[in-house]
PDB file of C-alpha atoms in Angstrom:
ATOM      1  CA  MET P   1       0.000   0.000   0.000  1.00  0.00           C
ATOM      2  CA  LYS P   2       1.247   3.475  -0.850  1.00  0.00           C
ATOM      3  CA  ARG P   3       1.605   6.086   1.846  1.00  0.00           C
ATOM      4  CA  ASN P   4      -1.096   8.397   0.479  1.00  0.00           C
ATOM      5  CA  VAL P   5      -3.528   5.484   0.080  1.00  0.00           C
ATOM      6  CA  PHE P   6      -2.915   4.653   3.727  1.00  0.00           C
ATOM      7  CA  TYR P   7      -3.758   8.224   4.792  1.00  0.00           C
ATOM      8  CA  VAL P   8      -6.996   8.091   2.748  1.00  0.00           C
ATOM      9  CA  PHE P   9      -7.808   4.758   4.382  1.00  0.00           C
ATOM     10  CA  VAL P  10      -7.295   6.276   7.851  1.00  0.00           C
ATOM     11  CA  GLY P  11      -9.597   9.159   6.890  1.00  0.00           C
ATOM     12  CA  ILE P  12     -12.319   6.720   5.804  1.00  0.00           C
ATOM     13  CA  ILE P  13     -11.978   4.755   9.049  1.00  0.00           C
ATOM     14  CA  ALA P  14     -12.249   7.990  11.052  1.00  0.00           C
ATOM     15  CA  PHE P  15     -15.406   8.958   9.140  1.00  0.00           C
ATOM     16  CA  LEU P  16     -16.905   5.509   9.768  1.00  0.00           C
ATOM     17  CA  GLU P  17     -16.085   5.801  13.488  1.00  0.00           C
ATOM     18  CA  VAL P  18     -17.911   9.127  13.748  1.00  0.00           C
ATOM     19  CA  SER P  19     -20.892   7.622  11.899  1.00  0.00           C
ATOM     20  CA  LEU P  20     -20.813   4.636  14.232  1.00  0.00           C
ATOM     21  CA  LEU P  21     -20.773   6.929  17.270  1.00  0.00           C
ATOM     22  CA  TRP P  22     -23.858   8.712  15.960  1.00  0.00           C
ATOM     23  CA  LEU P  23     -25.569   5.350  15.353  1.00  0.00           C
ATOM     24  CA  ALA P  24     -24.599   4.100  18.826  1.00  0.00           C
ATOM     25  CA  ILE P  25     -26.083   7.186  20.476  1.00  0.00           C
ATOM     26  CA  ASP P  26     -29.209   6.949  18.322  1.00  0.00           C
ATOM     27  CA  THR P  27     -29.774   3.267  19.134  1.00  0.00           C
ATOM     28  CA  ASP P  28     -28.555   3.610  22.734  1.00  0.00           C
ATOM     29  CA  ASN P  29     -26.010   0.846  22.167  1.00  0.00           C
ATOM     30  CA  ALA P  30     -22.649   1.591  23.802  1.00  0.00           C
ATOM     31  CA  LEU P  31     -21.171  -1.735  22.724  1.00  0.00           C
ATOM     32  CA  LEU P  32     -21.534  -0.744  19.070  1.00  0.00           C
ATOM     33  CA  ILE P  33     -19.051   2.142  19.266  1.00  0.00           C
ATOM     34  CA  GLN P  34     -16.769   0.328  21.701  1.00  0.00           C
ATOM     35  CA  VAL P  35     -16.385  -2.712  19.441  1.00  0.00           C
ATOM     36  CA  GLY P  36     -16.290  -0.495  16.350  1.00  0.00           C
ATOM     37  CA  PHE P  37     -13.497   1.601  17.828  1.00  0.00           C
ATOM     38  CA  VAL P  38     -11.340  -1.429  18.625  1.00  0.00           C
ATOM     39  CA  VAL P  39     -11.948  -2.876  15.141  1.00  0.00           C
ATOM     40  CA  GLY P  40     -11.037   0.497  13.603  1.00  0.00           C
ATOM     41  CA  VAL P  41      -7.753   0.670  15.529  1.00  0.00           C
ATOM     42  CA  ILE P  42      -6.867  -2.896  14.489  1.00  0.00           C
ATOM     43  CA  LEU P  43      -7.670  -2.139  10.832  1.00  0.00           C
ATOM     44  CA  VAL P  44      -5.460   0.972  10.856  1.00  0.00           C
ATOM     45  CA  TYR P  45      -2.659  -0.992  12.527  1.00  0.00           C
ATOM     46  CA  LEU P  46      -2.891  -3.790   9.939  1.00  0.00           C
ATOM     47  CA  ALA P  47      -3.034  -1.303   7.069  1.00  0.00           C
ATOM     48  CA  ARG P  48       0.014   0.501   8.418  1.00  0.00           C
ATOM     49  CA  ARG P  49       2.036  -2.703   8.256  1.00  0.00           C
ATOM     50  CA  THR P  50       1.331  -3.003   4.538  1.00  0.00           C
ATOM     51  CA  VAL P  51       2.722   0.448   3.657  1.00  0.00           C
ATOM     52  CA  THR P  52       5.723  -0.145   1.416  1.00  0.00           C
ATOM     53  CA  GLU P  53       7.256   3.345   1.663  1.00  0.00           C
ATOM     54  CA  VAL P  54       9.179   4.489   4.727  1.00  0.00           C
ATOM     55  CA  ILE P  55       6.838   6.486   6.961  1.00  0.00           C
ATOM     56  CA  GLU P  56       8.806   6.206  10.186  1.00  0.00           C
ATOM     57  CA  ASP P  57      12.486   6.726  10.933  1.00  0.00           C
ATOM     58  CA  GLU P  58      14.695   8.001  13.741  1.00  0.00           C
ATOM     59  CA  ARG P  59      13.658  11.649  13.244  1.00  0.00           C
ATOM     60  CA  THR P  60       9.913  10.899  13.352  1.00  0.00           C
ATOM     61  CA  SER P  61      10.528   8.635  16.363  1.00  0.00           C
ATOM     62  CA  LEU P  62      12.344  11.472  18.107  1.00  0.00           C
ATOM     63  CA  ILE P  63       9.426  13.828  17.404  1.00  0.00           C
ATOM     64  CA  SER P  64       6.965  11.254  18.794  1.00  0.00           C
ATOM     65  CA  GLU P  65       9.124  10.590  21.873  1.00  0.00           C
ATOM     66  CA  LYS P  66       9.547  14.248  22.779  1.00  0.00           C
ATOM     67  CA  SER P  67       5.864  15.031  22.175  1.00  0.00           C
ATOM     68  CA  ALA P  68       4.758  12.088  24.316  1.00  0.00           C
ATOM     69  CA  LEU P  69       7.129  13.037  27.143  1.00  0.00           C
ATOM     70  CA  ARG P  70       5.972  16.667  27.236  1.00  0.00           C
ATOM     71  CA  THR P  71       2.327  15.548  27.108  1.00  0.00           C
ATOM     72  CA  LEU P  72       2.939  13.252  30.068  1.00  0.00           C
ATOM     73  CA  GLU P  73       4.684  16.022  31.998  1.00  0.00           C
ATOM     74  CA  VAL P  74       1.685  18.337  31.650  1.00  0.00           C
ATOM     75  CA  LEU P  75      -0.877  15.589  32.081  1.00  0.00           C
ATOM     76  CA  TRP P  76       0.351  14.260  35.413  1.00  0.00           C
ATOM     77  CA  ILE P  77      -0.020  17.752  36.890  1.00  0.00           C
ATOM     78  CA  VAL P  78      -3.607  18.045  35.577  1.00  0.00           C
ATOM     79  CA  ILE P  79      -4.533  14.550  36.820  1.00  0.00           C
ATOM     80  CA  PHE P  80      -2.930  15.306  40.181  1.00  0.00           C
ATOM     81  CA  LEU P  81      -4.949  18.551  40.477  1.00  0.00           C
ATOM     82  CA  LEU P  82      -8.187  16.752  39.594  1.00  0.00           C
ATOM     83  CA  SER P  83      -7.412  13.990  42.087  1.00  0.00           C
ATOM     84  CA  LEU P  84      -6.668  16.519  44.858  1.00  0.00           C
ATOM     85  CA  GLY P  85      -9.953  18.282  44.114  1.00  0.00           C
ATOM     86  CA  SER P  86     -11.839  14.985  44.208  1.00  0.00           C
ATOM     87  CA  ILE P  87     -10.259  14.054  47.550  1.00  0.00           C
ATOM     88  CA  VAL P  88     -11.221  17.396  49.070  1.00  0.00           C
ATOM     89  CA  LEU P  89     -14.803  17.026  47.780  1.00  0.00           C
ATOM     90  CA  SER P  90     -15.036  13.480  49.138  1.00  0.00           C
ATOM     91  CA  PHE P  91     -13.687  14.259  52.616  1.00  0.00           C
ATOM     92  CA  ASN P  92     -15.099  17.723  53.193  1.00  0.00           C
ATOM     93  CA  ARG P  93     -17.049  16.842  56.333  1.00  0.00           C
ATOM     94  CA  PRO P  94     -16.038  18.862  59.398  1.00  0.00           C
ATOM     95  CA  PHE P  95     -13.631  16.883  61.556  1.00  0.00           C
ATOM     96  CA  LEU P  96     -14.729  18.047  65.010  1.00  0.00           C
ATOM     97  CA  ILE P  97     -18.383  17.075  64.528  1.00  0.00           C
ATOM     98  CA  ILE P  98     -17.346  13.564  63.531  1.00  0.00           C
ATOM     99  CA  ILE P  99     -15.172  13.225  66.645  1.00  0.00           C
ATOM    100  CA  ARG P 100     -18.048  14.352  68.900  1.00  0.00           C
ATOM    101  CA  GLY P 101     -20.180  11.567  67.497  1.00  0.00           C
ATOM    102  CA  SER P 102     -22.731  13.557  65.576  1.00  0.00           C
ATOM    103  CA  PRO P 103     -21.828  13.281  61.939  1.00  0.00           C
ATOM    104  CA  PRO P 104     -23.776  15.358  59.476  1.00  0.00           C
ATOM    105  CA  PRO P 105     -26.668  13.599  57.742  1.00  0.00           C
ATOM    106  CA  PRO P 106     -25.816  11.862  54.480  1.00  0.00           C
ATOM    107  CA  PRO P 107     -26.631  13.743  51.306  1.00  0.00           C
ATOM    108  CA  ALA P 108     -30.176  13.299  50.022  1.00  0.00           C
ATOM    109  CA  GLU P 109     -28.938  12.185  46.614  1.00  0.00           C
ATOM    110  CA  LEU P 110     -25.926  10.200  45.629  1.00  0.00           C
ATOM    111  CA  PRO P 111     -23.439  12.170  43.536  1.00  0.00           C
ATOM    112  CA  ASN P 112     -23.925  11.929  39.805  1.00  0.00           C
ATOM    113  CA  PHE P 113     -21.339   9.349  38.777  1.00  0.00           C
ATOM    114  CA  GLY P 114     -21.988  10.093  35.101  1.00  0.00           C
ATOM    115  CA  ILE P 115     -19.803  13.156  35.589  1.00  0.00           C
ATOM    116  CA  PHE P 116     -16.754  10.871  35.736  1.00  0.00           C
ATOM    117  CA  GLY P 117     -17.372   9.912  32.113  1.00  0.00           C
ATOM    118  CA  PHE P 118     -17.131  13.571  31.144  1.00  0.00           C
ATOM    119  CA  VAL P 119     -13.989  14.029  33.270  1.00  0.00           C
ATOM    120  CA  GLN P 120     -12.391  11.073  31.477  1.00  0.00           C
ATOM    121  CA  LEU P 121     -13.477  12.476  28.130  1.00  0.00           C
ATOM    122  CA  PHE P 122     -12.011  15.855  29.086  1.00  0.00           C
ATOM    123  CA  LEU P 123      -8.704  14.185  29.978  1.00  0.00           C
ATOM    124  CA  LEU P 124      -8.711  12.232  26.727  1.00  0.00           C
ATOM    125  CA  CYS P 125      -9.347  15.382  24.696  1.00  0.00           C
ATOM    126  CA  LEU P 126      -6.613  17.152  26.679  1.00  0.00           C
ATOM    127  CA  ILE P 127      -4.166  14.349  25.854  1.00  0.00           C
ATOM    128  CA  ILE P 128      -5.003  14.605  22.153  1.00  0.00           C
ATOM    129  CA  PHE P 129      -4.744  18.418  22.073  1.00  0.00           C
ATOM    130  CA  LEU P 130      -1.485  18.453  24.045  1.00  0.00           C
ATOM    131  CA  TYR P 131       0.067  15.705  21.949  1.00  0.00           C
ATOM    132  CA  VAL P 132      -0.935  17.309  18.645  1.00  0.00           C
ATOM    133  CA  GLY P 133       0.294  20.702  19.868  1.00  0.00           C
ATOM    134  CA  PHE P 134       3.669  19.378  21.016  1.00  0.00           C
ATOM    135  CA  ARG P 135       3.950  17.297  17.863  1.00  0.00           C
ATOM    136  CA  ILE P 136       3.462  20.346  15.664  1.00  0.00           C
ATOM    137  CA  TYR P 137       6.076  22.219  17.725  1.00  0.00           C
ATOM    138  CA  TYR P 138       8.715  19.480  17.517  1.00  0.00           C
ATOM    139  CA  ALA P 139       7.905  18.651  13.896  1.00  0.00           C
ATOM    140  CA  ARG P 140       8.589  22.292  13.046  1.00  0.00           C
ATOM    141  CA  LYS P 141      11.769  22.241  15.131  1.00  0.00           C
ATOM    142  CA  TYR P 142      13.106  19.139  13.370  1.00  0.00           C
ATOM    143  CA  GLY P 143      12.351  20.278   9.855  1.00  0.00           C
ATOM    144  CA  GLU P 144       9.080  18.527   9.047  1.00  0.00           C
ATOM    145  CA  TYR P 145       7.640  21.575   7.310  1.00  0.00           C
ATOM    146  CA  GLU P 146      10.779  22.671   5.502  1.00  0.00           C
ATOM    147  CA  SER P 147      10.156  23.534   1.871  1.00  0.00           C
ATOM    148  CA  ASP P 148      11.590  21.352  -0.830  1.00  0.00           C
ATOM    149  CA  GLU P 149      14.337  22.682  -3.059  1.00  0.00           C
ATOM    150  CA  GLU P 150      14.154  19.973  -5.665  1.00  0.00           C
TER     151      GLU P 150
ATOM    152  CA  MET G   1      26.742  20.073  12.860  1.00  0.00           C
ATOM    153  CA  LYS G   2      27.377  20.911   9.210  1.00  0.00           C
ATOM    154  CA  ASN G   3      27.222  18.479   6.350  1.00  0.00           C
ATOM    155  CA  LYS G   4      27.916  18.164   2.659  1.00  0.00           C
ATOM    156  CA  ILE G   5      25.102  15.784   1.761  1.00  0.00           C
ATOM    157  CA  LYS G   6      23.702  18.172  -0.810  1.00  0.00           C
ATOM    158  CA  VAL G   7      27.099  18.451  -2.494  1.00  0.00           C
ATOM    159  CA  TYR G   8      27.547  14.707  -2.586  1.00  0.00           C
ATOM    160  CA  ARG G   9      24.031  14.242  -3.886  1.00  0.00           C
ATOM    161  CA  ALA G  10      24.752  16.654  -6.691  1.00  0.00           C
ATOM    162  CA  MET G  11      28.036  14.913  -7.456  1.00  0.00           C
ATOM    163  CA  ASN G  12      26.230  11.566  -7.680  1.00  0.00           C
ATOM    164  CA  ASN G  13      23.206  13.038  -9.481  1.00  0.00           C
ATOM    165  CA  LEU G  14      20.945  11.754  -6.734  1.00  0.00           C
ATOM    166  CA  THR G  15      17.568  13.048  -5.579  1.00  0.00           C
ATOM    167  CA  GLN G  16      16.605  13.332  -1.914  1.00  0.00           C
ATOM    168  CA  ASP G  17      13.990  10.667  -2.499  1.00  0.00           C
ATOM    169  CA  ALA G  18      16.481   8.214  -3.976  1.00  0.00           C
ATOM    170  CA  LEU G  19      18.946   8.722  -1.127  1.00  0.00           C
ATOM    171  CA  ALA G  20      16.148   8.408   1.449  1.00  0.00           C
ATOM    172  CA  ASN G  21      14.969   5.133  -0.086  1.00  0.00           C
ATOM    173  CA  ALA G  22      18.518   3.786  -0.227  1.00  0.00           C
ATOM    174  CA  ILE G  23      19.142   4.314   3.479  1.00  0.00           C
ATOM    175  CA  HIS G  24      15.546   3.645   4.603  1.00  0.00           C
ATOM    176  CA  VAL G  25      14.536   7.023   5.964  1.00  0.00           C
ATOM    177  CA  THR G  26      11.909   9.525   4.888  1.00  0.00           C
ATOM    178  CA  ARG G  27      12.771  12.158   2.298  1.00  0.00           C
ATOM    179  CA  GLN G  28      11.868  14.822   4.863  1.00  0.00           C
ATOM    180  CA  THR G  29      14.653  13.518   7.110  1.00  0.00           C
ATOM    181  CA  ILE G  30      17.240  13.993   4.362  1.00  0.00           C
ATOM    182  CA  LEU G  31      15.890  17.500   3.796  1.00  0.00           C
ATOM    183  CA  ALA G  32      16.010  18.252   7.537  1.00  0.00           C
ATOM    184  CA  ILE G  33      19.617  17.013   7.796  1.00  0.00           C
ATOM    185  CA  GLU G  34      20.694  19.030   4.762  1.00  0.00           C
ATOM    186  CA  LYS G  35      19.134  22.182   6.215  1.00  0.00           C
ATOM    187  CA  GLY G  36      20.744  21.577   9.602  1.00  0.00           C
ATOM    188  CA  LYS G  37      17.397  21.187  11.353  1.00  0.00           C
ATOM    189  CA  TYR G  38      18.189  17.673  12.500  1.00  0.00           C
ATOM    190  CA  ASP G  39      21.460  16.019  13.490  1.00  0.00           C
ATOM    191  CA  PRO G  40      21.413  12.353  12.480  1.00  0.00           C
ATOM    192  CA  SER G  41      22.372   9.548  14.830  1.00  0.00           C
ATOM    193  CA  LEU G  42      25.841   8.087  14.511  1.00  0.00           C
ATOM    194  CA  GLU G  43      24.396   5.031  12.773  1.00  0.00           C
ATOM    195  CA  LEU G  44      22.552   7.097  10.168  1.00  0.00           C
ATOM    196  CA  ALA G  45      25.592   9.310   9.636  1.00  0.00           C
ATOM    197  CA  PHE G  46      27.698   6.214   8.963  1.00  0.00           C
ATOM    198  CA  LYS G  47      25.048   4.868   6.600  1.00  0.00           C
ATOM    199  CA  ILE G  48      25.080   8.099   4.593  1.00  0.00           C
ATOM    200  CA  ALA G  49      28.883   8.229   4.490  1.00  0.00           C
ATOM    201  CA  ARG G  50      29.113   4.576   3.499  1.00  0.00           C
ATOM    202  CA  TYR G  51      26.528   5.086   0.778  1.00  0.00           C
ATOM    203  CA  PHE G  52      28.722   7.752  -0.805  1.00  0.00           C
ATOM    204  CA  GLY G  53      31.826   5.673  -0.193  1.00  0.00           C
ATOM    205  CA  VAL G  54      33.618   8.226   1.953  1.00  0.00           C
ATOM    206  CA  GLY G  55      34.549   8.643   5.596  1.00  0.00           C
ATOM    207  CA  ILE G  56      32.052  10.123   8.027  1.00  0.00           C
ATOM    208  CA  GLU G  57      34.210  13.200   8.659  1.00  0.00           C
ATOM    209  CA  GLU G  58      34.266  13.939   4.959  1.00  0.00           C
ATOM    210  CA  ILE G  59      30.527  14.594   5.037  1.00  0.00           C
ATOM    211  CA  PHE G  60      29.857  15.698   8.611  1.00  0.00           C
ATOM    212  CA  THR G  61      31.807  18.328  10.485  1.00  0.00           C
ATOM    213  CA  TYR G  62      31.130  19.358  14.038  1.00  0.00           C
ATOM    214  CA  GLU G  63      30.670  23.036  14.746  1.00  0.00           C
ATOM    215  CA  LYS G  64      29.640  24.454  18.082  1.00  0.00           C
ATOM    216  CA  GLN G  65      26.245  26.138  17.802  1.00  0.00           C
TER     217      GLN G  65
END
């Protein structure tokens, strides 16, 4: 498979994934998008192995490595902040009242656990944005967008 | 680090694409090395020098940035 054909193939898979997400929401079937996503990733991986031209070398690996490292460096701080906030929210009952044996009444409603899905989605989007941003920066630094003289 | 890859390519009438294919890297990597945007690893530098049949110091010269 040629490199450009591979990129077109990835684009088609991405389009199908978005369509599948819409269908999964419409039919209220979470398994549909979950299985579809895994199948999509496997298809892209298999297609990538059939590319005959060189699409990865030591320079592209260096760009990926540096981008991933910087993403991780920012991400652990964000995750740590979110975790600290969650801990404070979970243990925000006054200490002295608990010691005296009269704890405050439990909340009328359980917290909405669906919010964790959105937090995870936020983190996932953050990872993607950070990685793409750092990748653009390092790709520019290591000559990815240099103009051709030939 | 400075290099004479472009000179040697011209001497051998070789395109960036042909050189990239010969040493199994992307054409953009050859371009980045030629423009001084990327310093190749020792292995890649040896591969390039060996491809042109010269010593590594003939093509690559170290200069403090």
